[in-house]
């Protein structure tokens, strides 16, 4: 029996220790690979970071917003909410996003954020869907006089072949004449000459005829060709600085990788109609995994209706004109992907494919998931900022926690004597588990510890202490009632664990509600409060109770020696007469009931006997009174 109890106590204890070892080894491996740090990451108030000041500018993402130039307070608040959601989704914790003067947005990111995270803030992530009218993978650069000069030199160097036809010679001479002429012009003049279809010297920006739909080439104006000729898709900086274009015009655009140049129709579908976006792997025709990443999109009901009509229109070009069969997904002026339409899509579900990695697909999905704003952002300033509170406040917070811990330990030593060793061990395990959890979360999820978070950690000392105090007091209550130490530990645990579970459940519920309703530093406090409460449950169930059971095998504790914390005399246990069943009574010298059920049965039998004795007393009193009346 003793061996079974020992094994039962050792299992959760060993499991708990193994979990801590695995966490420590994982963190050590991450540190060795320079992907993690032994020290948790700190938030903006303790470490500093990068601050961006953005000025929103109204743009139009659909025809209904044409001419819109003002940025309203509602737009500003919506932008702040969406930027906060994007930053949170990217794994950056404890960021501060506020408005400044009702005009600008100030974004403060802790530490050294990645370029992807900064782009989440800098760009509006305005997504639109346009039909492809022209796709050119060859002439990716802008028109350049130097290139025409080189072409003229090459044409001059050509030696006519014997038997050259007159029309061939004439074509070469015209090409040479044009190359020599363009080599003397600026890029803008060359683009004007090439785009000016009616040769009137002006660049028109209106369609010559009314287009019948968005796949009609009539949308391509002289201005569209002018922009197309001057667009340099080979320049990465030019692509990075691309901005959203007017929704009601055909536009020139580059692919994000610079491998293709397009002329696109007016907007068919605004990105604001996206209801859901998530990164996912692209399956093959058999449904297997290809290892390629994409972004799954779902549109709202209105968007699904529009998307169905567009896919039906584009599908008609699949055989005769594959270029016009393509549907361009345009993000901030660049084409993310331009897939062909293979079927009519009535469900409103689609997938963006391209040269995605898991990181880039997730980044794009995060941008789209949290809305497509009718705003663009001009970065007014971007600078490094120092910690708002600094290491001095962190040091004071840690000192406060240490002083609180020492006071708790001193009280436990005074109140529980030898049992304070169990309490100290529980606190140490809770501290180690919390440290490893925070460090691992910093590595894997970008969690950062703020001063409110430190406050939550300090409060956890009281939460942990409260749990084993409830347990200790339950054990001591059982000892006072005459139970053996072995039974007191087990019966006390049965009573205590429900109380501990209810108490910690209330703490977790409060932490969840606070985390959902709050932002910024208050969320940090709520998170650490919930985390440490969960760790407290693990410690009390997997460390404190098993250690208490094992301590009974040590004579000092198992025999209730003085200063062990189990001394019956110190606890106030006295010799009492207790009902033991079948009309018997026992004293403290006899064995107590060995289970909760037996003890309840003993109490119930004692109560029934007391009631029977009371009835007998009443009956005797009635008989006495009756006899007296008869004698009278």
Coordinates of C-alpha atoms in Angstrom, one line a residue:
X1 CA 0.0 0.0 0.0
X2 CA 2.8 2.4 0.9
X3 CA 4.6 1.6 -2.3
X4 CA 1.4 2.3 -4.3
X5 CA 1.0 5.7 -2.6
X6 CA 4.6 6.6 -3.3
X7 CA 4.3 5.7 -7.0
X8 CA 1.1 7.6 -7.2
X9 CA 2.8 10.7 -5.8
X10 CA 6.0 10.3 -7.9
X11 CA 4.2 10.2 -11.3
X12 CA 2.9 13.8 -11.4
X13 CA 6.1 15.1 -9.7
X14 CA 8.4 13.5 -12.3
X15 CA 6.1 14.7 -15.1
X16 CA 6.3 18.2 -13.9
X17 CA 10.1 18.1 -13.6
X18 CA 10.4 16.6 -17.1
X19 CA 8.3 19.4 -18.5
X20 CA 10.6 22.0 -16.9
X21 CA 13.7 20.2 -18.2
X22 CA 12.3 20.1 -21.8
X23 CA 11.4 23.8 -21.6
X24 CA 14.9 24.7 -20.3
X25 CA 16.6 22.5 -23.0
X26 CA 14.5 24.0 -25.8
X27 CA 15.4 27.5 -24.6
X28 CA 19.0 26.6 -24.4
X29 CA 19.0 25.2 -28.0
X30 CA 17.3 28.4 -29.2
X31 CA 19.9 30.5 -27.5
X32 CA 22.7 28.4 -29.0
X33 CA 21.3 28.9 -32.5
X34 CA 21.0 32.7 -31.8
X35 CA 17.2 32.5 -32.2
X36 CA 16.3 32.9 -28.5
X37 CA 17.6 34.6 -25.4
X38 CA 17.8 33.5 -21.8
X39 CA 16.4 36.9 -20.9
X40 CA 12.7 37.6 -21.8
X41 CA 12.1 40.5 -24.3
X42 CA 11.2 43.8 -22.7
X43 CA 8.4 46.1 -23.8
X44 CA 8.5 49.7 -25.0
X45 CA 8.3 51.1 -21.5
X46 CA 11.4 49.2 -20.4
X47 CA 13.5 48.9 -23.5
X48 CA 12.5 51.6 -26.1
X49 CA 12.0 50.9 -29.8
X50 CA 11.0 52.5 -33.1
X51 CA 8.4 55.3 -33.4
X52 CA 6.7 56.1 -36.7
X53 CA 4.5 59.2 -37.2
X54 CA 2.0 58.7 -40.1
X55 CA -0.2 61.2 -41.8
X56 CA -3.3 59.5 -43.4
X57 CA -4.4 60.6 -46.8
X58 CA -7.8 59.8 -48.3
X59 CA -7.9 57.7 -51.5
X60 CA -10.6 55.9 -53.3
X61 CA -10.8 52.1 -53.5
X62 CA -14.1 52.1 -55.4
X63 CA -16.2 54.2 -57.7
X64 CA -18.6 55.3 -55.0
X65 CA -15.7 57.1 -53.2
X66 CA -14.6 59.1 -56.2
X67 CA -13.5 62.6 -55.3
X68 CA -13.2 61.9 -51.6
X69 CA -10.4 63.9 -50.1
X70 CA -11.1 64.4 -46.4
X71 CA -9.9 62.1 -43.6
X72 CA -12.6 61.9 -41.0
X73 CA -12.2 61.1 -37.3
X74 CA -14.0 57.8 -38.0
X75 CA -11.3 57.0 -40.6
X76 CA -8.6 57.8 -38.2
X77 CA -10.0 55.6 -35.4
X78 CA -10.6 52.7 -37.9
X79 CA -7.0 53.1 -39.1
X80 CA -5.7 52.9 -35.5
X81 CA -7.7 49.8 -34.8
X82 CA -6.6 48.0 -37.9
X83 CA -3.0 48.9 -37.5
X84 CA -3.1 47.6 -34.0
X85 CA -4.7 44.3 -35.2
X86 CA -2.1 43.9 -37.9
X87 CA 0.8 44.5 -35.5
X88 CA -0.6 42.2 -32.9
X89 CA -1.1 39.5 -35.5
X90 CA 2.5 39.8 -36.6
X91 CA 3.6 38.7 -33.1
X92 CA 4.7 42.1 -31.8
X93 CA 3.4 42.6 -28.3
X94 CA 3.1 45.8 -26.2
X95 CA 3.0 48.2 -29.1
X96 CA 1.5 51.6 -28.6
X97 CA -0.7 53.1 -31.3
X98 CA -2.4 56.5 -30.7
X99 CA -3.6 59.6 -32.6
X100 CA -1.8 62.9 -32.4
X101 CA -3.7 66.1 -32.6
X102 CA -6.6 64.4 -34.4
X103 CA -4.5 64.3 -37.6
X104 CA -1.5 62.0 -37.3
X105 CA -1.1 58.4 -36.1
X106 CA 1.8 57.6 -33.8
X107 CA 3.0 54.0 -33.8
X108 CA 5.6 52.9 -31.2
X109 CA 7.0 49.4 -31.6
X110 CA 9.3 47.9 -28.9
X111 CA 12.8 46.6 -29.7
X112 CA 14.0 46.3 -33.3
X113 CA 11.0 45.4 -35.4
X114 CA 11.5 43.6 -38.7
X115 CA 11.1 45.3 -42.0
X116 CA 7.9 43.3 -42.6
X117 CA 6.4 44.6 -39.4
X118 CA 7.4 48.2 -40.3
X119 CA 5.7 47.7 -43.7
X120 CA 2.5 46.6 -42.0
X121 CA 2.5 50.1 -40.4
X122 CA 3.8 52.1 -43.3
X123 CA 1.4 50.9 -46.0
X124 CA -2.3 51.0 -46.2
X125 CA -2.6 47.5 -47.6
X126 CA -5.2 48.7 -50.1
X127 CA -6.1 45.7 -52.2
X128 CA -8.2 45.8 -55.3
X129 CA -8.9 43.3 -58.1
X130 CA -8.5 44.4 -61.7
X131 CA -8.8 42.6 -65.1
X132 CA -5.6 42.3 -67.1
X133 CA -5.7 44.1 -70.5
X134 CA -1.9 44.0 -71.4
X135 CA 0.9 41.8 -69.9
X136 CA 4.5 42.3 -71.1
X137 CA 7.2 40.2 -69.5
X138 CA 9.8 41.6 -72.0
X139 CA 9.9 45.4 -71.9
X140 CA 10.1 45.8 -68.2
X141 CA 12.2 48.9 -68.0
X142 CA 11.2 52.5 -68.8
X143 CA 11.9 54.1 -72.2
X144 CA 15.5 55.4 -72.2
X145 CA 17.3 57.6 -74.7
X146 CA 20.6 55.7 -74.1
X147 CA 19.0 52.5 -75.1
X148 CA 17.9 54.1 -78.4
X149 CA 21.4 55.4 -79.0
X150 CA 22.7 51.8 -78.5
X151 CA 20.0 50.5 -80.9
X152 CA 21.0 53.1 -83.5
X153 CA 24.7 52.1 -83.3
X154 CA 23.7 48.4 -83.7
X155 CA 21.6 49.2 -86.7
X156 CA 24.4 51.1 -88.4
X157 CA 26.8 48.3 -87.8
X158 CA 24.5 45.8 -89.7
X159 CA 26.0 44.8 -93.1
X160 CA 23.2 44.3 -95.7
X161 CA 23.0 40.7 -96.9
X162 CA 23.1 40.0 -100.6
X163 CA 19.7 39.8 -102.0
X164 CA 18.1 41.9 -99.3
X165 CA 14.6 42.9 -100.3
X166 CA 13.8 46.6 -100.7
X167 CA 11.1 46.5 -98.0
X168 CA 13.6 45.0 -95.5
X169 CA 16.0 47.8 -96.2
X170 CA 13.3 50.4 -95.8
X171 CA 12.1 49.0 -92.5
X172 CA 15.7 49.0 -91.2
X173 CA 16.2 52.6 -92.3
X174 CA 13.0 53.7 -90.6
X175 CA 14.1 51.9 -87.4
X176 CA 17.5 53.7 -87.5
X177 CA 15.8 57.0 -88.1
X178 CA 13.5 56.6 -85.1
X179 CA 16.3 55.3 -82.9
X180 CA 18.5 58.3 -83.8
X181 CA 15.6 60.7 -83.2
X182 CA 14.6 59.2 -79.9
X183 CA 18.2 59.1 -78.7
X184 CA 18.1 62.9 -78.7
X185 CA 14.9 63.2 -76.6
X186 CA 14.1 62.9 -72.9
X187 CA 12.3 59.8 -71.6
X188 CA 9.1 61.8 -71.2
X189 CA 9.3 63.1 -74.8
X190 CA 9.8 59.6 -76.0
X191 CA 6.8 58.3 -74.0
X192 CA 4.7 61.2 -75.4
X193 CA 5.7 60.4 -79.0
X194 CA 4.8 56.7 -78.5
X195 CA 1.5 57.2 -76.6
X196 CA 0.1 60.0 -78.8
X197 CA -2.0 57.9 -81.1
X198 CA -3.8 60.8 -82.9
X199 CA -0.5 62.8 -83.2
X200 CA -2.0 66.0 -81.8
X201 CA 0.8 66.5 -79.4
X202 CA -1.5 66.0 -76.3
X203 CA -1.9 63.1 -74.0
X204 CA -5.6 62.3 -73.5
X205 CA -6.7 60.7 -70.3
X206 CA -10.3 59.8 -71.4
X207 CA -11.4 56.8 -73.4
X208 CA -11.9 57.5 -77.0
X209 CA -15.1 55.4 -77.0
X210 CA -17.3 54.1 -74.3
X211 CA -16.1 50.7 -73.0
X212 CA -18.6 47.9 -72.9
X213 CA -17.1 46.2 -69.9
X214 CA -13.8 46.1 -67.9
X215 CA -12.2 43.8 -70.4
X216 CA -12.6 46.3 -73.3
X217 CA -9.3 47.8 -74.6
X218 CA -11.2 51.1 -75.0
X219 CA -10.3 51.7 -71.4
X220 CA -6.6 52.1 -72.4
X221 CA -6.1 55.8 -73.0
X222 CA -3.0 57.7 -74.2
X223 CA -2.3 58.6 -70.6
X224 CA -2.3 54.9 -69.7
X225 CA 0.3 54.1 -72.4
X226 CA 2.3 57.1 -71.4
X227 CA 2.5 55.8 -67.8
X228 CA 3.2 52.3 -69.1
X229 CA 6.2 53.4 -71.1
X230 CA 7.7 55.4 -68.2
X231 CA 7.1 52.6 -65.6
X232 CA 10.4 50.9 -64.6
X233 CA 9.6 47.5 -63.2
X234 CA 13.3 46.6 -63.0
X235 CA 13.8 49.1 -60.2
X236 CA 13.0 47.6 -56.8
X237 CA 12.8 51.0 -55.2
X238 CA 10.3 52.1 -57.8
X239 CA 8.1 49.1 -57.0
X240 CA 8.4 49.7 -53.3
X241 CA 7.2 53.3 -53.7
X242 CA 4.2 52.3 -55.8
X243 CA 0.9 53.6 -54.5
X244 CA -2.8 52.8 -55.2
X245 CA -4.2 54.2 -58.4
X246 CA -7.6 55.7 -59.3
X247 CA -10.3 53.0 -59.2
X248 CA -12.2 54.2 -62.3
X249 CA -9.3 54.2 -64.8
X250 CA -7.1 51.7 -66.5
X251 CA -3.6 51.8 -64.9
X252 CA -0.1 50.6 -65.5
X253 CA 1.4 48.4 -62.8
X254 CA 4.4 46.0 -62.1
X255 CA 4.4 42.6 -60.5
X256 CA 5.8 42.6 -57.0
X257 CA 8.9 40.7 -58.2
X258 CA 9.4 42.9 -61.2
X259 CA 9.0 40.1 -63.7
X260 CA 6.0 41.4 -65.6
X261 CA 4.5 44.8 -66.6
X262 CA 0.7 45.2 -67.0
X263 CA -2.0 47.5 -68.1
X264 CA -5.0 46.8 -65.9
X265 CA -8.7 47.7 -66.1
X266 CA -10.6 49.8 -63.6
X267 CA -11.3 48.1 -60.3
X268 CA -13.6 45.1 -60.6
X269 CA -13.7 44.4 -56.9
X270 CA -12.5 46.4 -53.9
X271 CA -10.5 44.6 -51.2
X272 CA -12.9 45.9 -48.5
X273 CA -15.3 43.1 -49.6
X274 CA -12.9 40.5 -48.3
X275 CA -14.4 38.8 -45.3
X276 CA -11.6 36.4 -44.4
X277 CA -8.0 35.8 -45.4
X278 CA -5.5 33.2 -44.1
X279 CA -2.2 31.7 -45.2
X280 CA -2.4 28.1 -46.4
X281 CA -0.7 25.5 -48.5
X282 CA -1.7 25.1 -52.1
X283 CA -2.9 21.5 -52.9
X284 CA -2.4 19.7 -56.1
X285 CA -5.1 18.3 -58.3
X286 CA -5.3 15.1 -56.2
X287 CA -5.7 17.2 -53.0
X288 CA -2.1 16.4 -51.8
X289 CA 0.3 18.9 -50.4
X290 CA 2.6 20.7 -52.9
X291 CA 4.7 22.5 -50.3
X292 CA 3.8 25.9 -51.9
X293 CA 2.2 28.6 -49.9
X294 CA -0.7 30.9 -50.8
X295 CA -3.5 33.0 -49.3
X296 CA -7.0 31.8 -49.1
X297 CA -9.7 34.5 -49.6
X298 CA -13.4 34.7 -48.9
X299 CA -15.6 37.5 -50.0
X300 CA -18.8 38.8 -48.4
X301 CA -22.1 38.2 -50.1
X302 CA -21.9 41.3 -52.3
X303 CA -18.3 40.5 -53.2
X304 CA -19.2 36.9 -54.1
X305 CA -21.8 38.1 -56.5
X306 CA -19.5 40.5 -58.2
X307 CA -16.7 37.9 -58.3
X308 CA -18.9 35.3 -60.0
X309 CA -19.8 37.8 -62.8
X310 CA -16.2 38.8 -63.3
X311 CA -15.0 35.1 -63.4
X312 CA -17.7 34.4 -66.0
X313 CA -16.5 37.3 -68.2
X314 CA -12.9 36.4 -68.0
X315 CA -13.5 32.7 -68.6
X316 CA -14.7 33.6 -72.1
X317 CA -11.1 34.7 -73.1
X318 CA -9.5 31.4 -71.9
X319 CA -9.0 30.0 -75.4
X320 CA -8.7 33.0 -77.7
X321 CA -6.9 35.6 -75.5
X322 CA -5.2 34.0 -72.4
X323 CA -3.8 37.4 -71.4
X324 CA -7.4 38.8 -70.8
X325 CA -8.3 35.6 -69.0
X326 CA -6.2 36.8 -66.0
X327 CA -7.4 38.5 -62.9
X328 CA -4.9 40.8 -61.2
X329 CA -4.7 41.0 -57.4
X330 CA -3.2 44.5 -56.7
X331 CA -1.8 45.5 -53.4
X332 CA -0.8 49.1 -52.9
X333 CA -0.3 49.6 -56.7
X334 CA 1.7 46.4 -57.4
X335 CA 0.4 43.1 -58.8
X336 CA 0.7 40.4 -56.2
X337 CA -0.5 37.7 -58.5
X338 CA -2.4 37.5 -61.8
X339 CA -3.8 34.0 -62.1
X340 CA -5.9 32.8 -64.9
X341 CA -9.6 31.9 -64.4
X342 CA -10.3 28.2 -65.0
X343 CA -13.9 28.1 -63.8
X344 CA -16.7 30.3 -62.9
X345 CA -16.4 30.9 -59.1
X346 CA -19.8 31.3 -57.5
X347 CA -18.9 30.6 -53.9
X348 CA -16.8 33.8 -53.3
X349 CA -13.8 31.7 -52.2
X350 CA -10.5 32.1 -54.0
X351 CA -6.7 31.6 -53.5
X352 CA -3.8 34.0 -54.2
X353 CA -0.8 32.1 -55.5
X354 CA 2.7 33.3 -56.2
X355 CA 6.2 33.0 -54.9
X356 CA 5.1 33.0 -51.3
X357 CA 6.9 31.7 -48.3
X358 CA 5.1 30.9 -45.0
X359 CA 6.2 34.3 -43.6
X360 CA 5.2 36.4 -46.7
X361 CA 1.9 34.5 -47.1
X362 CA 1.1 35.1 -43.4
X363 CA 2.1 38.7 -43.6
X364 CA -0.2 39.3 -46.6
X365 CA -3.0 37.4 -45.0
X366 CA -2.7 39.6 -41.9
X367 CA -2.8 42.7 -43.9
X368 CA -6.0 41.6 -45.7
X369 CA -7.7 39.9 -42.8
X370 CA -8.0 43.2 -40.9
X371 CA -9.5 45.3 -43.6
X372 CA -8.6 47.3 -46.6
X373 CA -8.6 51.0 -45.7
X374 CA -9.6 53.9 -47.9
X375 CA -6.5 55.6 -46.6
X376 CA -2.8 55.7 -47.6
X377 CA -0.1 56.8 -45.2
X378 CA 2.7 59.3 -45.6
X379 CA 5.5 58.6 -43.1
X380 CA 6.4 61.9 -41.6
X381 CA 9.1 60.6 -39.3
X382 CA 10.7 57.3 -38.3
X383 CA 13.1 57.2 -35.4
X384 CA 14.5 55.2 -32.5
X385 CA 13.1 56.1 -29.0
X386 CA 14.4 55.4 -25.6
X387 CA 12.6 53.5 -22.9
X388 CA 9.7 55.5 -21.3
X389 CA 10.4 54.1 -17.9
X390 CA 13.7 52.3 -18.2
X391 CA 15.7 49.7 -16.2
X392 CA 15.5 51.7 -13.0
X393 CA 11.7 51.1 -12.8
X394 CA 12.2 47.4 -13.7
X395 CA 14.8 47.1 -10.9
X396 CA 12.4 48.7 -8.4
X397 CA 9.7 46.3 -9.5
X398 CA 12.0 43.3 -9.1
X399 CA 13.0 44.5 -5.6
X400 CA 9.4 44.9 -4.7
X401 CA 8.7 41.3 -5.8
X402 CA 11.8 40.0 -3.9
X403 CA 10.8 41.8 -0.7
X404 CA 7.2 40.5 -1.0
X405 CA 8.6 37.0 -1.5
X406 CA 10.8 37.2 1.6
X407 CA 7.9 38.5 3.7
X408 CA 5.7 35.6 2.5
X409 CA 8.5 33.1 3.3
X410 CA 9.0 34.5 6.8
X411 CA 5.3 34.4 7.6
X412 CA 5.1 30.8 6.3
X413 CA 8.0 29.8 8.5
X414 CA 6.4 31.4 11.5
X415 CA 2.9 29.9 10.8
X416 CA 3.8 26.5 9.4
X417 CA 7.2 25.6 10.7
X418 CA 8.6 22.6 8.7
X419 CA 5.8 22.9 6.1
X420 CA 7.3 26.2 5.0
X421 CA 9.9 24.1 3.2
X422 CA 7.2 22.8 1.0
X423 CA 5.8 26.3 0.5
X424 CA 9.3 27.6 -0.4
X425 CA 9.8 24.7 -2.9
X426 CA 6.4 25.4 -4.5
X427 CA 7.2 29.1 -4.9
X428 CA 10.6 28.3 -6.4
X429 CA 9.0 25.9 -8.9
X430 CA 6.3 28.5 -9.8
X431 CA 9.0 31.1 -10.3
X432 CA 11.1 28.8 -12.5
X433 CA 8.1 27.7 -14.5
X434 CA 7.0 31.3 -15.0
X435 CA 10.5 32.4 -16.1
X436 CA 10.8 29.6 -18.7
X437 CA 7.2 30.3 -20.0
X438 CA 7.8 34.0 -20.4
X439 CA 11.2 33.4 -22.1
X440 CA 9.7 30.8 -24.5
X441 CA 6.8 33.0 -25.3
X442 CA 9.2 35.9 -26.1
X443 CA 11.0 33.6 -28.5
X444 CA 8.1 31.9 -30.2
X445 CA 5.3 34.5 -30.1
X446 CA 7.2 37.8 -29.7
X447 CA 5.8 38.4 -26.2
X448 CA 7.4 41.3 -24.3
X449 CA 7.4 41.9 -20.6
X450 CA 6.2 45.4 -19.6
X451 CA 6.0 47.0 -16.1
X452 CA 2.3 46.1 -15.8
X453 CA 3.3 42.5 -16.7
X454 CA 5.9 42.6 -13.9
X455 CA 3.1 43.7 -11.6
X456 CA 1.2 40.6 -12.7
X457 CA 4.2 38.4 -11.8
X458 CA 4.5 39.9 -8.4
X459 CA 0.8 39.4 -7.7
X460 CA 1.3 35.7 -8.6
X461 CA 3.4 35.2 -5.4
X462 CA 0.2 35.8 -3.4
X463 CA -1.9 33.6 -5.7
X464 CA 0.5 30.7 -5.3
X465 CA 0.9 31.2 -1.6
X466 CA -2.9 31.3 -1.2
X467 CA -3.3 27.9 -2.9
X468 CA -1.0 26.0 -0.6
X469 CA -2.2 27.9 2.5
X470 CA -5.7 26.6 1.7
X471 CA -4.3 23.1 1.4
X472 CA -2.2 23.3 4.6
X473 CA -5.1 24.6 6.7
X474 CA -7.4 21.8 5.4
X475 CA -4.8 19.3 6.5
X476 CA -4.4 20.9 9.9
X477 CA -8.2 20.9 10.3
X478 CA -8.3 17.2 9.8
X479 CA -5.5 16.7 12.3
X480 CA -7.4 18.7 14.9
X481 CA -10.4 16.4 14.4
X482 CA -8.3 13.4 15.3
X483 CA -7.4 12.0 11.8
X484 CA -4.1 10.3 11.3
X485 CA -1.5 12.4 9.3
X486 CA -1.8 10.1 6.3
X487 CA -5.6 10.5 6.2
X488 CA -5.4 14.2 7.0
X489 CA -3.2 14.8 3.9
X490 CA -5.5 12.8 1.5
X491 CA -8.8 14.0 3.0
X492 CA -7.5 17.6 3.3
X493 CA -6.5 17.5 -0.4
X494 CA -10.0 16.3 -1.4
X495 CA -11.5 19.3 0.3
X496 CA -8.8 21.9 -0.7
X497 CA -8.5 21.2 -4.4
X498 CA -12.1 22.2 -5.2
X499 CA -11.6 25.5 -3.3
X500 CA -8.3 26.1 -5.2
X501 CA -9.9 25.3 -8.6
X502 CA -12.7 27.7 -8.0
X503 CA -10.4 30.5 -6.8
X504 CA -8.0 30.1 -9.7
X505 CA -11.0 29.9 -12.2
X506 CA -12.2 33.3 -11.0
X507 CA -8.7 34.7 -11.5
X508 CA -8.4 33.3 -15.0
X509 CA -11.9 34.6 -15.9
X510 CA -11.0 38.0 -14.7
X511 CA -7.7 37.9 -16.6
X512 CA -9.5 36.9 -19.9
X513 CA -12.1 39.6 -19.6
X514 CA -9.5 42.2 -18.8
X515 CA -7.4 41.1 -21.7
X516 CA -10.3 41.2 -24.2
X517 CA -11.6 44.6 -23.0
X518 CA -8.2 46.4 -22.5
X519 CA -5.3 47.4 -24.7
X520 CA -1.6 48.1 -24.3
X521 CA 0.0 47.7 -20.9
X522 CA -3.3 46.5 -19.2
X523 CA -3.3 43.6 -21.6
X524 CA 0.2 42.8 -20.4
X525 CA -1.0 42.7 -16.8
X526 CA -4.0 40.5 -17.7
X527 CA -1.8 38.1 -19.7
X528 CA 0.7 37.5 -17.0
X529 CA -2.0 37.2 -14.4
X530 CA -3.7 34.5 -16.4
X531 CA -0.4 32.8 -17.2
X532 CA 0.8 32.6 -13.6
X533 CA -2.6 31.4 -12.4
X534 CA -2.4 28.4 -14.8
X535 CA 1.2 27.8 -13.6
X536 CA -0.1 27.9 -10.0
X537 CA -2.6 25.1 -10.8
X538 CA 0.2 23.0 -12.3
X539 CA 2.4 23.6 -9.3
X540 CA -0.2 22.8 -6.7
X541 CA -1.4 19.6 -8.5
X542 CA 1.9 18.3 -9.8
X543 CA 4.4 19.5 -7.1
X544 CA 2.9 20.6 -3.8
X545 CA 0.4 17.7 -3.2
X546 CA 2.8 15.0 -4.4
X547 CA 5.6 16.4 -2.2
X548 CA 3.2 16.5 0.8
X549 CA 2.4 12.8 0.3
X550 CA 6.1 11.9 0.1
X551 CA 7.0 13.9 3.2
X552 CA 4.9 11.5 5.3
X553 CA 7.6 8.9 4.7
X554 CA 10.0 11.0 6.6
X555 CA 9.6 10.4 10.4
X556 CA 10.0 14.0 11.3
X557 CA 6.8 14.9 9.3
X558 CA 5.1 11.5 9.3
X559 CA 5.2 11.2 13.1
X560 CA 4.0 14.8 13.7
X561 CA 7.2 15.9 15.5
X562 CA 7.3 19.3 17.1
X563 CA 8.2 22.1 14.5
X564 CA 7.1 19.8 11.7
X565 CA 3.8 21.7 11.2
X566 CA 1.9 18.5 12.0
X567 CA 2.3 18.4 15.8
X568 CA -1.3 17.6 17.1
X569 CA -0.6 19.3 20.4
X570 CA 0.5 22.6 18.7
X571 CA -2.5 22.4 16.4
X572 CA -4.9 22.2 19.4
X573 CA -6.0 18.6 19.0
X574 CA -7.6 17.2 22.3
X575 CA -8.8 13.9 23.6
X576 CA -12.4 13.6 22.6
X577 CA -15.1 11.0 22.7
X578 CA -16.3 10.2 19.2
X579 CA -19.1 7.9 18.1
X580 CA -17.5 4.8 16.5
X581 CA -20.6 2.8 15.4
X582 CA -22.8 0.0 17.0
X583 CA -23.2 2.0 20.2
X584 CA -19.4 2.3 20.7
X585 CA -17.4 5.4 21.3
X586 CA -13.7 5.9 20.8
X587 CA -11.1 8.3 22.1
X588 CA -8.1 9.8 20.3
X589 CA -6.2 6.6 21.1
X590 CA -8.3 4.5 18.8
X591 CA -8.1 4.6 15.0
X592 CA -10.2 7.2 13.3
X593 CA -12.3 6.4 10.2
X594 CA -10.0 6.0 7.3
X595 CA -12.1 7.6 4.5
X596 CA -14.4 10.5 3.9
X597 CA -17.4 8.1 3.5
X598 CA -16.6 6.4 6.8
X599 CA -16.3 9.7 8.6
X600 CA -19.5 11.0 7.2
X601 CA -21.2 7.8 8.2
X602 CA -19.8 8.2 11.7
X603 CA -21.1 11.8 12.0
X604 CA -24.5 10.7 10.7
X605 CA -24.8 7.9 13.2
X606 CA -23.7 10.2 16.0
X607 CA -26.4 12.6 14.9
X608 CA -29.1 9.9 14.8
X609 CA -28.1 8.7 18.3
X610 CA -28.3 12.2 19.6
X611 CA -31.8 12.6 18.2
X612 CA -32.8 9.2 19.7
X613 CA -31.5 10.3 23.1
X614 CA -33.4 13.5 22.8
X615 CA -36.6 11.7 22.0
X616 CA -36.0 9.3 24.9
X617 CA -35.5 12.3 27.3
X618 CA -38.8 13.9 26.0
X619 CA -40.6 10.6 26.5
X620 CA -39.3 10.2 30.1
X621 CA -40.3 13.8 30.9
X622 CA -43.8 13.1 29.6
X623 CA -44.2 9.9 31.6
X624 CA -43.0 11.7 34.7
X625 CA -45.5 14.5 34.3
X626 CA -48.3 12.0 33.6
X627 CA -47.5 10.1 36.8
X628 CA -47.5 13.3 38.8
X629 CA -50.9 14.2 37.5
X630 CA -52.3 10.8 38.3
X631 CA -51.0 11.0 41.9
X632 CA -52.6 14.4 42.3

